[in-house]
Tab-separated table of N, CA and C in Angstrom:
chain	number	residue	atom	x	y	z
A	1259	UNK	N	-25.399	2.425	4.994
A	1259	UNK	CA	-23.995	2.319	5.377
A	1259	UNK	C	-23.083	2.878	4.288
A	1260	UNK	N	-23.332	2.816	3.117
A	1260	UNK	CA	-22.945	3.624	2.485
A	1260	UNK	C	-22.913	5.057	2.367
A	1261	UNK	N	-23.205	5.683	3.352
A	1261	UNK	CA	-23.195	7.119	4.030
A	1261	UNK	C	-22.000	7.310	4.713
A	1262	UNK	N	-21.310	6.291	5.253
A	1262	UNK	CA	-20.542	6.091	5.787
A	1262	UNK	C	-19.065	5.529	5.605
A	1263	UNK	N	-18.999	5.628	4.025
A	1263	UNK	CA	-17.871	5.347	3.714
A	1263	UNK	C	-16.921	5.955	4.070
A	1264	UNK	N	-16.959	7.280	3.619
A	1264	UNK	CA	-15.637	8.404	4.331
A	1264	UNK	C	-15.252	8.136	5.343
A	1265	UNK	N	-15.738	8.072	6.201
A	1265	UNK	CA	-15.635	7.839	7.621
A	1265	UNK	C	-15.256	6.397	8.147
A	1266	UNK	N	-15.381	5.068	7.548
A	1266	UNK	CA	-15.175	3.351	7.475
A	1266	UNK	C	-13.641	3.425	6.676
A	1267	UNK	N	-13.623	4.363	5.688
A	1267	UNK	CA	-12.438	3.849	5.101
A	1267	UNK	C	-11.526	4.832	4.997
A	1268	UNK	N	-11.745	5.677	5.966
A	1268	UNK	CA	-11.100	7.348	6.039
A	1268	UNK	C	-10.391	7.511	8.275
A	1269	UNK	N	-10.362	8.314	7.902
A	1269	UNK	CA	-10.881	9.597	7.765
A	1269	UNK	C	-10.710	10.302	6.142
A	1270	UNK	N	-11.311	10.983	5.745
A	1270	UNK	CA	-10.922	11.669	4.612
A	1270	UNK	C	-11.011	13.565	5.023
A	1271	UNK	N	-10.586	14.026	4.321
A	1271	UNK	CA	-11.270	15.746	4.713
A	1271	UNK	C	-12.213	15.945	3.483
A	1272	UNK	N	-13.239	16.987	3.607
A	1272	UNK	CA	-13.774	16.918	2.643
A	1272	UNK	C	-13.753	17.402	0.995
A	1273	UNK	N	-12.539	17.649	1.309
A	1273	UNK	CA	-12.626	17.594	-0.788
A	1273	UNK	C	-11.824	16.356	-0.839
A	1274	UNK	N	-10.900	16.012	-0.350
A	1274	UNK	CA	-10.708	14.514	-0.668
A	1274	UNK	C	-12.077	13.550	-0.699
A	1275	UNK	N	-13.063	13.290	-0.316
A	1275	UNK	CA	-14.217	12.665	0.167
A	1275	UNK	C	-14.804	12.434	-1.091
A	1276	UNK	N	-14.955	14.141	-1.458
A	1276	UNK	CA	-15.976	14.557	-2.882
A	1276	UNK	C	-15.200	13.824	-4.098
A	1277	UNK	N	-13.761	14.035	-4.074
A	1277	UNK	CA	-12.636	13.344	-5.176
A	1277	UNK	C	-13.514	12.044	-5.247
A	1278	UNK	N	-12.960	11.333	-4.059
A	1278	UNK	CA	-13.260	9.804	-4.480
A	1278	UNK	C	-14.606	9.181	-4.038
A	1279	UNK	N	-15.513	9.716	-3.317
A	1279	UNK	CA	-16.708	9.071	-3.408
A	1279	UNK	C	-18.036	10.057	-4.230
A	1280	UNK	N	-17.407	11.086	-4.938
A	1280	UNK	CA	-18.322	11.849	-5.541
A	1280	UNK	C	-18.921	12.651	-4.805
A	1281	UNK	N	-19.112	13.914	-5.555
A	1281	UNK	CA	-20.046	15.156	-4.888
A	1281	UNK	C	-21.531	14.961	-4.273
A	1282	UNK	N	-22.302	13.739	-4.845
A	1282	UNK	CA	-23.763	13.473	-4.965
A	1282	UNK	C	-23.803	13.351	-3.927
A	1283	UNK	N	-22.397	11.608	-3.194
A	1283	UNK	CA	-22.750	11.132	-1.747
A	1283	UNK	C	-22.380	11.969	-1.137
A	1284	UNK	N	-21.275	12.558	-0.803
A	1284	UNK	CA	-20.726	13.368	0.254
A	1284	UNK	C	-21.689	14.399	0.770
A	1285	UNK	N	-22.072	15.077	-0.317
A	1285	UNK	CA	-23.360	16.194	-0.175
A	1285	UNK	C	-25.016	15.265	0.565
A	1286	UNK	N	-25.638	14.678	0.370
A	1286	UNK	CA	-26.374	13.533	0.614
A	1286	UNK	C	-26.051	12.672	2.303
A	1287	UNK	N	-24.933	12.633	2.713
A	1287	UNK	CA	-24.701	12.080	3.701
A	1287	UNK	C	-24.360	13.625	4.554
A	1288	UNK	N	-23.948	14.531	4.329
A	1288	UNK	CA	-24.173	15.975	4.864
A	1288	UNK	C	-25.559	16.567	5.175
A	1289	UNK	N	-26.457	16.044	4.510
A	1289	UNK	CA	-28.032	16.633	4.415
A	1289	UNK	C	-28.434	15.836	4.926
A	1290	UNK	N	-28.570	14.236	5.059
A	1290	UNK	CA	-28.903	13.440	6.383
A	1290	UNK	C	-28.079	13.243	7.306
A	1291	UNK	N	-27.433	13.917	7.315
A	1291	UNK	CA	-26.773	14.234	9.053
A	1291	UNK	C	-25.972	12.915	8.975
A	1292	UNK	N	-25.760	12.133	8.492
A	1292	UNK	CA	-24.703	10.819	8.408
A	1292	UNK	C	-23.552	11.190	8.981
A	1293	UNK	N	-22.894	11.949	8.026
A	1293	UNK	CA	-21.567	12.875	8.672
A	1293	UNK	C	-21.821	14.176	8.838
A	1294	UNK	N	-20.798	14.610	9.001
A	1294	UNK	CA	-20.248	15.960	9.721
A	1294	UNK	C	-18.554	16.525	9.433
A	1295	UNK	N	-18.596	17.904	9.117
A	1295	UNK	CA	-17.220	18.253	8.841
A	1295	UNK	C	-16.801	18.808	10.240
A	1296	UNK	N	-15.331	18.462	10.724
A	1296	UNK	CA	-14.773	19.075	12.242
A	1296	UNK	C	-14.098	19.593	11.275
A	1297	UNK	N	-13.482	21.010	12.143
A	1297	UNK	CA	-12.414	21.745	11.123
A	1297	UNK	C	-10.667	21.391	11.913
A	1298	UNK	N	-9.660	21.349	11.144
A	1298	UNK	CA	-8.684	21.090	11.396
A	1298	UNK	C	-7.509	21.706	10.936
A	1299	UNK	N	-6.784	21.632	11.089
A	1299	UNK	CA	-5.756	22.886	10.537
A	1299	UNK	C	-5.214	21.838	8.771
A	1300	UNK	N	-5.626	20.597	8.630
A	1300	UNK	CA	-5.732	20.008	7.726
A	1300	UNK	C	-7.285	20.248	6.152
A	1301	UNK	N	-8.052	21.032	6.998
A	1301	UNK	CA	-9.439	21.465	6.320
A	1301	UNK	C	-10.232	20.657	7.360
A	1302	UNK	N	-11.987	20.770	6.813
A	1302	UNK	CA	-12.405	19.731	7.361
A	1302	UNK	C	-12.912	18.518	7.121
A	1303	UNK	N	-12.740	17.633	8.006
A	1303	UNK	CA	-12.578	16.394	8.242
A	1303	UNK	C	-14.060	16.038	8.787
A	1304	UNK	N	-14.348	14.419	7.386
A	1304	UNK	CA	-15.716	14.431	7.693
A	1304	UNK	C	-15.591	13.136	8.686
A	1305	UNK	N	-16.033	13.393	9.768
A	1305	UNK	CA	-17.021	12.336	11.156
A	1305	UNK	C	-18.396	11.938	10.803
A	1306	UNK	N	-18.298	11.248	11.706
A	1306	UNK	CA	-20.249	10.763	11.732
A	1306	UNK	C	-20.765	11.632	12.720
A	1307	UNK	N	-22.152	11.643	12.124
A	1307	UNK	CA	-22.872	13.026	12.687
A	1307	UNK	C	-23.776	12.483	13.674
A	1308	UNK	N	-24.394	13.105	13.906
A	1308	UNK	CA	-25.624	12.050	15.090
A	1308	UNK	C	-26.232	10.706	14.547
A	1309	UNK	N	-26.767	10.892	13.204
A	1309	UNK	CA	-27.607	9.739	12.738
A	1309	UNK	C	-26.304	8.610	12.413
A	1310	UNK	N	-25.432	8.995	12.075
A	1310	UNK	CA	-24.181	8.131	11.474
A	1310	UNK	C	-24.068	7.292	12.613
A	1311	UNK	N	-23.987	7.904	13.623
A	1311	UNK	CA	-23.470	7.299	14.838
A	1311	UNK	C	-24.211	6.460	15.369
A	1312	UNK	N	-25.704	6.966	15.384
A	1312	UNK	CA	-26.589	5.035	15.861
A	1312	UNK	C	-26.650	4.593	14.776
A	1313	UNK	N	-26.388	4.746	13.147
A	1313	UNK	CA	-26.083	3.311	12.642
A	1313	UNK	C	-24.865	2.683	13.008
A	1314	UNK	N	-24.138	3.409	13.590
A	1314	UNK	CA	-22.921	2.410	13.851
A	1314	UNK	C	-22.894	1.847	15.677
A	1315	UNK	N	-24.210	2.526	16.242
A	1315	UNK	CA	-24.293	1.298	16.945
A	1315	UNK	C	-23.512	2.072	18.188
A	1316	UNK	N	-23.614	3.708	18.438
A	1316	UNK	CA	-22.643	4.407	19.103
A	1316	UNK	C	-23.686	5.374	19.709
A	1317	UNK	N	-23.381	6.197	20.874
A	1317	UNK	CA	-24.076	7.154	21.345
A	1317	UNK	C	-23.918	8.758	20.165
A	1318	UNK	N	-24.720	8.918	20.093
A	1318	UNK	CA	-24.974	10.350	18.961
A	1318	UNK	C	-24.342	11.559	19.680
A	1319	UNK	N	-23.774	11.515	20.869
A	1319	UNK	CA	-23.093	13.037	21.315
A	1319	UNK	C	-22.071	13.096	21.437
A	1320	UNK	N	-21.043	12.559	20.704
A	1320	UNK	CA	-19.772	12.529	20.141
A	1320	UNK	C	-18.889	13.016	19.930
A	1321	UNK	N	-18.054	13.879	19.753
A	1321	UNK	CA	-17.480	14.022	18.404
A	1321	UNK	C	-15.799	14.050	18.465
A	1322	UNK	N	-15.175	13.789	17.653
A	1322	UNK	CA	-13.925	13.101	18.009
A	1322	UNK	C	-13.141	14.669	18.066
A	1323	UNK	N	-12.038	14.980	18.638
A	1323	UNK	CA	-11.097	16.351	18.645
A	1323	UNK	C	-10.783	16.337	17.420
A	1324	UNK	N	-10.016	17.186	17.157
A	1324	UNK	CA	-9.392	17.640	15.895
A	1324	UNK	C	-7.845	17.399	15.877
A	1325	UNK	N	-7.162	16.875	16.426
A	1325	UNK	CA	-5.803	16.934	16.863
A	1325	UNK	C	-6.121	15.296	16.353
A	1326	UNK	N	-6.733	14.310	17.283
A	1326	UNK	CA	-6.541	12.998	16.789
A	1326	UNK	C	-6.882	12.321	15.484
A	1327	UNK	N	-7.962	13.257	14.995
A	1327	UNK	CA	-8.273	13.270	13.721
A	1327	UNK	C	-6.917	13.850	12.489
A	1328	UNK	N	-6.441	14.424	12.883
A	1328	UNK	CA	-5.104	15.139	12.045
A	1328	UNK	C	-4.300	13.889	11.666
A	1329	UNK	N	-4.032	13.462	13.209
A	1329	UNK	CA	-2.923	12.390	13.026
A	1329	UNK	C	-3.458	11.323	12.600
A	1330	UNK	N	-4.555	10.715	12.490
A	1330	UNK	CA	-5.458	9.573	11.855
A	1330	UNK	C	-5.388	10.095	10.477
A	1331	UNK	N	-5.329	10.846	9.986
A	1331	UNK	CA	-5.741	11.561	8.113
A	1331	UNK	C	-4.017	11.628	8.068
A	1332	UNK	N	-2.774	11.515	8.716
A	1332	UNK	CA	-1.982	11.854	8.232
A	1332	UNK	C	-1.449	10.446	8.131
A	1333	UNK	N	-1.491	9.462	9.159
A	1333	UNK	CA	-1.156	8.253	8.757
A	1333	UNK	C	-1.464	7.660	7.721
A	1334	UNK	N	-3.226	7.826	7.526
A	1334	UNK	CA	-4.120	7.307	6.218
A	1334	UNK	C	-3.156	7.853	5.099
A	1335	UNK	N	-2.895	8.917	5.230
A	1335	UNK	CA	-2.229	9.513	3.540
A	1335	UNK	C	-0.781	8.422	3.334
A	1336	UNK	N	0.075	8.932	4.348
A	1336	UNK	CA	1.131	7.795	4.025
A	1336	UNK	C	1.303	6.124	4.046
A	1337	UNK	N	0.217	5.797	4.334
A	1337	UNK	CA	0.155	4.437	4.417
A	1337	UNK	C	-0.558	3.937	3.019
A	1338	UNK	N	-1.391	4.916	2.639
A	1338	UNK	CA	-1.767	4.880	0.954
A	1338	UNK	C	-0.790	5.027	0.098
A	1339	UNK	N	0.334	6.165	0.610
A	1339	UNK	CA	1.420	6.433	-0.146
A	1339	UNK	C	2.745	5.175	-0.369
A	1340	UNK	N	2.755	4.896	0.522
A	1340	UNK	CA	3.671	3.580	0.458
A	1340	UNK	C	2.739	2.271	-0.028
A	1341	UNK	N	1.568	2.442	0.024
A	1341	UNK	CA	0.908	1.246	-0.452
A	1341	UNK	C	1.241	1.207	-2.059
A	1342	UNK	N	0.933	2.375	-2.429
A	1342	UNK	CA	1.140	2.890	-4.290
A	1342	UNK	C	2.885	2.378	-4.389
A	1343	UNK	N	3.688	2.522	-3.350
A	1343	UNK	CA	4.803	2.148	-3.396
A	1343	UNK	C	5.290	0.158	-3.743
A	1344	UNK	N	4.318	-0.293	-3.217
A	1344	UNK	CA	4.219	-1.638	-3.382
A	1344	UNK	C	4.329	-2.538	-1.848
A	1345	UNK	N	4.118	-1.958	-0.695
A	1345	UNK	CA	3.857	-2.240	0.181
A	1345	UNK	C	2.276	-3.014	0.476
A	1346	UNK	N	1.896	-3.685	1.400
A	1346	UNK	CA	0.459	-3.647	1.368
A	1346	UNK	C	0.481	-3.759	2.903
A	1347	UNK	N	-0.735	-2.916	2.980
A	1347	UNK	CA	-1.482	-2.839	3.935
A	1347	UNK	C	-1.974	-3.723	5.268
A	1348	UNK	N	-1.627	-4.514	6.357
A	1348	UNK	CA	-1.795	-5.642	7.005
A	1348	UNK	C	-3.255	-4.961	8.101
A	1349	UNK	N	-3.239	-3.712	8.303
A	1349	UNK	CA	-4.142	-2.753	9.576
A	1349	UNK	C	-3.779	-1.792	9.018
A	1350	UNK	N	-5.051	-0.811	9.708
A	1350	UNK	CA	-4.435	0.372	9.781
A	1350	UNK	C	-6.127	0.364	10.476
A	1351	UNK	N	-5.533	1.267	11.724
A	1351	UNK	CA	-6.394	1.901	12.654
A	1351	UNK	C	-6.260	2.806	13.513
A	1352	UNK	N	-6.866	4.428	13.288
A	1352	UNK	CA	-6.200	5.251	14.191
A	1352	UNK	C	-5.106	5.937	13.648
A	1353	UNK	N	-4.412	5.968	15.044
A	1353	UNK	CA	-3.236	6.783	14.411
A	1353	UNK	C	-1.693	5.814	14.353
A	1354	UNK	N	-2.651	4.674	13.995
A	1354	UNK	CA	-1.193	3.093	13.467
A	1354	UNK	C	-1.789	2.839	12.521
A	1355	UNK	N	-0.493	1.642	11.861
A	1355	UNK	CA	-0.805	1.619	10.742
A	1355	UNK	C	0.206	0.312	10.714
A	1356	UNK	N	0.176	-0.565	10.240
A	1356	UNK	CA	1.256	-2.213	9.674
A	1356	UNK	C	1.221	-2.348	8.798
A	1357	UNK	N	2.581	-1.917	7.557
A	1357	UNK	CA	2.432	-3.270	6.413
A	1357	UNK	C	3.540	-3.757	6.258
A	1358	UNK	N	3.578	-4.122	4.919
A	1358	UNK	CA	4.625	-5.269	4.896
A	1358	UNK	C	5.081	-5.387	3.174
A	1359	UNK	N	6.295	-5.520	3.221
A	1359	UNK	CA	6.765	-4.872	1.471
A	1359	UNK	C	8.196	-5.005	1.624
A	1360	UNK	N	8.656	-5.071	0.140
A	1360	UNK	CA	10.454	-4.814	0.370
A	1360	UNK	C	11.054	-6.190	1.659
A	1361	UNK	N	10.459	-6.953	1.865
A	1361	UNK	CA	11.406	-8.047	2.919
A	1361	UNK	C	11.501	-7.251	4.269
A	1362	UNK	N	10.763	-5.813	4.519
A	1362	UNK	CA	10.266	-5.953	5.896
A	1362	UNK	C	8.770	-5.346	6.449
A	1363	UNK	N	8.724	-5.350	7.357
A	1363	UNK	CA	7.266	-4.795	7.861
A	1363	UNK	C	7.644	-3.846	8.760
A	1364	UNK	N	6.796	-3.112	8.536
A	1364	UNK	CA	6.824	-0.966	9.383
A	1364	UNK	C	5.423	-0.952	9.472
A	1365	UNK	N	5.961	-0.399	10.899
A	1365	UNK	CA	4.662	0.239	12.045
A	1365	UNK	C	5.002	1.859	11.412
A	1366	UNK	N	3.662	2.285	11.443
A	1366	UNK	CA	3.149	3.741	10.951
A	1366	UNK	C	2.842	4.009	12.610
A	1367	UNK	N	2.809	5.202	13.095
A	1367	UNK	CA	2.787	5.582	14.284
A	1367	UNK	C	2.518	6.576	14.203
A	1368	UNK	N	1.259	7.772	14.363
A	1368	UNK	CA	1.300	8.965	14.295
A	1368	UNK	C	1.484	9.613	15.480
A	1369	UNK	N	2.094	10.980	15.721
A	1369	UNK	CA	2.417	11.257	17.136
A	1369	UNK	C	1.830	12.828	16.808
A	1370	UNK	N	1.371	13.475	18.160
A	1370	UNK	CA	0.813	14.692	17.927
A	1370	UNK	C	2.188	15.900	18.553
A	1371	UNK	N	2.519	15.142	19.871
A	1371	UNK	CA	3.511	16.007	20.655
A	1371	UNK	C	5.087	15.309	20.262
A	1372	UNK	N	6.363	16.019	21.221
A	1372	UNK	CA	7.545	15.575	21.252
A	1372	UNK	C	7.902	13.835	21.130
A	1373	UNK	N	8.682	13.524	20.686
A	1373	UNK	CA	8.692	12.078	20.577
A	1373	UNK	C	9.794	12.028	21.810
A	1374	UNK	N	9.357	10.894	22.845
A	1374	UNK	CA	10.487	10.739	23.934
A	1374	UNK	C	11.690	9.574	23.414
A	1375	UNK	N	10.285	8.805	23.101
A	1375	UNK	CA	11.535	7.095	22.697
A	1375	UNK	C	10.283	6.054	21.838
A	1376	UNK	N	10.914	4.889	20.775
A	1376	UNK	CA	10.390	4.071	20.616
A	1376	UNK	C	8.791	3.603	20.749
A	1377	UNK	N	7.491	3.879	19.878
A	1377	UNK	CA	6.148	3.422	20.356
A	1377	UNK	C	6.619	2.166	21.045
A	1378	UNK	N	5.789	1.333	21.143
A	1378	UNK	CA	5.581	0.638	22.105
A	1378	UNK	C	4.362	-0.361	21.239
A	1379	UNK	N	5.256	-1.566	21.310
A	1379	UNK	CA	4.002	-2.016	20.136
A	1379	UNK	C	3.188	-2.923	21.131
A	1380	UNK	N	1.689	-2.901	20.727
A	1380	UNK	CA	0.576	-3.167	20.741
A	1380	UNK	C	-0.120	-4.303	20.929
A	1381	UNK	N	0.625	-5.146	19.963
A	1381	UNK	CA	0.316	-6.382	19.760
A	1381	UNK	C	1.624	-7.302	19.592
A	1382	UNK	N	1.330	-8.672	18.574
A	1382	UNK	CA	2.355	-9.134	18.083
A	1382	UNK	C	2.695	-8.777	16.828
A	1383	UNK	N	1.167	-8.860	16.188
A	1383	UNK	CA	1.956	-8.459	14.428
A	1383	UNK	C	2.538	-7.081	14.540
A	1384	UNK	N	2.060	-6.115	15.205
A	1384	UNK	CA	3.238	-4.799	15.693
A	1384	UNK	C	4.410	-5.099	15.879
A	1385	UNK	N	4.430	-6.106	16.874
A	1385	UNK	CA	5.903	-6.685	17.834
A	1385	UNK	C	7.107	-6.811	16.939
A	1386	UNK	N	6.134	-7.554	15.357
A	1386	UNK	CA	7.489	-8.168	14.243
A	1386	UNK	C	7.715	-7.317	13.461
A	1387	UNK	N	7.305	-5.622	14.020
A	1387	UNK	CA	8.256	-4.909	13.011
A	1387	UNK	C	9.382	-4.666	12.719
A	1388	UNK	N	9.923	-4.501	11.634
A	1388	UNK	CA	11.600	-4.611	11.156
A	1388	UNK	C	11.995	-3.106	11.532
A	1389	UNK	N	10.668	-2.056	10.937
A	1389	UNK	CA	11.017	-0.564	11.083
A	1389	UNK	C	9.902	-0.107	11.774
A	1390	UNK	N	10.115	0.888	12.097
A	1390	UNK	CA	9.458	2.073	13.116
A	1390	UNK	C	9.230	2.830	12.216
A	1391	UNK	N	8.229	3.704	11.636
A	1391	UNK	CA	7.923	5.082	11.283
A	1391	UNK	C	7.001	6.278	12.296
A	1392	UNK	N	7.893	7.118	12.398
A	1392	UNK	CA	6.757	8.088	13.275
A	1392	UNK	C	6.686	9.194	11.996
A	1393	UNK	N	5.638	9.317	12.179
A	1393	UNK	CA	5.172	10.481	11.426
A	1393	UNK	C	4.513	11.952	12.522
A	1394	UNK	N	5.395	12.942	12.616
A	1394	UNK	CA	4.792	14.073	13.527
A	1394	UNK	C	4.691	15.260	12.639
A	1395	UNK	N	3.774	16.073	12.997
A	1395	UNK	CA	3.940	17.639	12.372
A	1395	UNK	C	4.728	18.122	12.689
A	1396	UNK	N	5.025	19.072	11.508
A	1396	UNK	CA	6.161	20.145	11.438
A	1396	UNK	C	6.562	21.018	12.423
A	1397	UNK	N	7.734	21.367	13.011
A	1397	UNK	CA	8.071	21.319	13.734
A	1397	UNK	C	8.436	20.993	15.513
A	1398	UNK	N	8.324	19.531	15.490
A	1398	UNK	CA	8.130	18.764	16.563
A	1398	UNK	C	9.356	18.035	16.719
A	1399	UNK	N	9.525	18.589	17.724
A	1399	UNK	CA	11.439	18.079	18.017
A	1399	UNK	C	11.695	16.002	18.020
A	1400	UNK	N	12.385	16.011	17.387
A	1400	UNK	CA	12.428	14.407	17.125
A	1400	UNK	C	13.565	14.209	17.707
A	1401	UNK	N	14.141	12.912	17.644
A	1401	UNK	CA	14.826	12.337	17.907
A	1401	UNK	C	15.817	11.142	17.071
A	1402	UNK	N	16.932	11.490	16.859
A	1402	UNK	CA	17.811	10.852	15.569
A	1402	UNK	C	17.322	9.478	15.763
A	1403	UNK	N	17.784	8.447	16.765
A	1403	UNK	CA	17.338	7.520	16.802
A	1403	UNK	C	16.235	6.537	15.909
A	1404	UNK	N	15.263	7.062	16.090
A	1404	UNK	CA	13.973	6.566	15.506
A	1404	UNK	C	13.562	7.285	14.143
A	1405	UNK	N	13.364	6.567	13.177
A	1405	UNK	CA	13.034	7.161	11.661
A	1405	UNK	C	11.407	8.058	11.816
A	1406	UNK	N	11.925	9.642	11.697
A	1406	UNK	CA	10.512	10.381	11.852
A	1406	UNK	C	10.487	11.383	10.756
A	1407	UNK	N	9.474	11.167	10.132
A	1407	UNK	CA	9.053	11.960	8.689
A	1407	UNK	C	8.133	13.199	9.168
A	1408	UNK	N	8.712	14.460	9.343
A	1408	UNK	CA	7.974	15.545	9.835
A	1408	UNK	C	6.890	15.738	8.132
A	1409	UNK	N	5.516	15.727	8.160
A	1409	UNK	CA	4.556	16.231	7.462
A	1409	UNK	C	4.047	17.362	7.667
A	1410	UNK	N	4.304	17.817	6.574
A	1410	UNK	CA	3.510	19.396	6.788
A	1410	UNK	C	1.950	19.503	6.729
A	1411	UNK	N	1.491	20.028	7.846
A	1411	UNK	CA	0.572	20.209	8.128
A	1411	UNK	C	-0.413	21.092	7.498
A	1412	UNK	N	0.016	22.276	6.843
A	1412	UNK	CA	-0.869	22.973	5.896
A	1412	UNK	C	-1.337	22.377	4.345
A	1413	UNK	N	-0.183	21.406	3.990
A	1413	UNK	CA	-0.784	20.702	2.529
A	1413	UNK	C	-1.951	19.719	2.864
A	1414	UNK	N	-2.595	20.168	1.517
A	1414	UNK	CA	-3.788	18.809	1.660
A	1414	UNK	C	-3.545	17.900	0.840
């Protein structure tokens, strides 16, 4: 299971991967098929590969798009980024994300297309957010209303 870190506590792409879990594993979980790089207009992004996938208890013919993976690696970055900020972390799954810092709590929301209106929260601990964050790629028509941080999509 430790093959599977990138992927449990990621998405990561893969030179981020090599940064923080070292060249040895990343390379090692590539050669037993654990993971797998999809390519993305972000680099690529390591998944679980066939074998990864029945340790986790999943069918081996898989593999996730590249679009939902973008917005999953772009939430992960800013939700780390505000964590370093002094926020902490309550979830984060996908392309959401909850924490809680500063006297309020913000939903992370990644969006791929046009934003129409307001996510739509999920749950309850969603429900008690104070703020909304959407995070969309660069050039994706927003909407004043709702706080949206366009990320550029070519930086890694």
């Amino acid at each position: 299971m430790e093959l599977l870190a990138p992927w449990l506590e990621g998405p990561f792409t893969l030179k981020e991967a090599s940064e923080r879990y070292g060249e040895a594993l990343v390379a090692e979980a590539l050669r037993e098929r654990v993971l797998k790089p999809v390519m993305t207009r972000l680099g690529p992004v390591l998944v679980p590969g066939g074998r990864g996938r029945v340790l986790l208890g999943l069918t081996r013919y898989y593999t996730p798009r590249p679009g939902p993976l973008e917005v999953a690696l772009l939430v992960r970055r800013q939700a780390e980024a505000m964590a370093r900020e002094g926020y902490r972390v309550l979830r984060r799954q996908g392309a959401r994300a909850i924490l809680e810092g500063n006297g309020e709590r913000v939903l992370l929301v990644g969006t791929r297309g046009p934003l129409g209106r307001r996510p739509k929260p999920q749950d309850d601990l969603e429900a008690s957010a104070t703020r909304v964050v959407v995070l969309v790629p660069e050039g994706t028509v927003k909407r004043s209303r709702i706080e949206v941080r366009e990320v550029e999509v070519g930086s890694a």
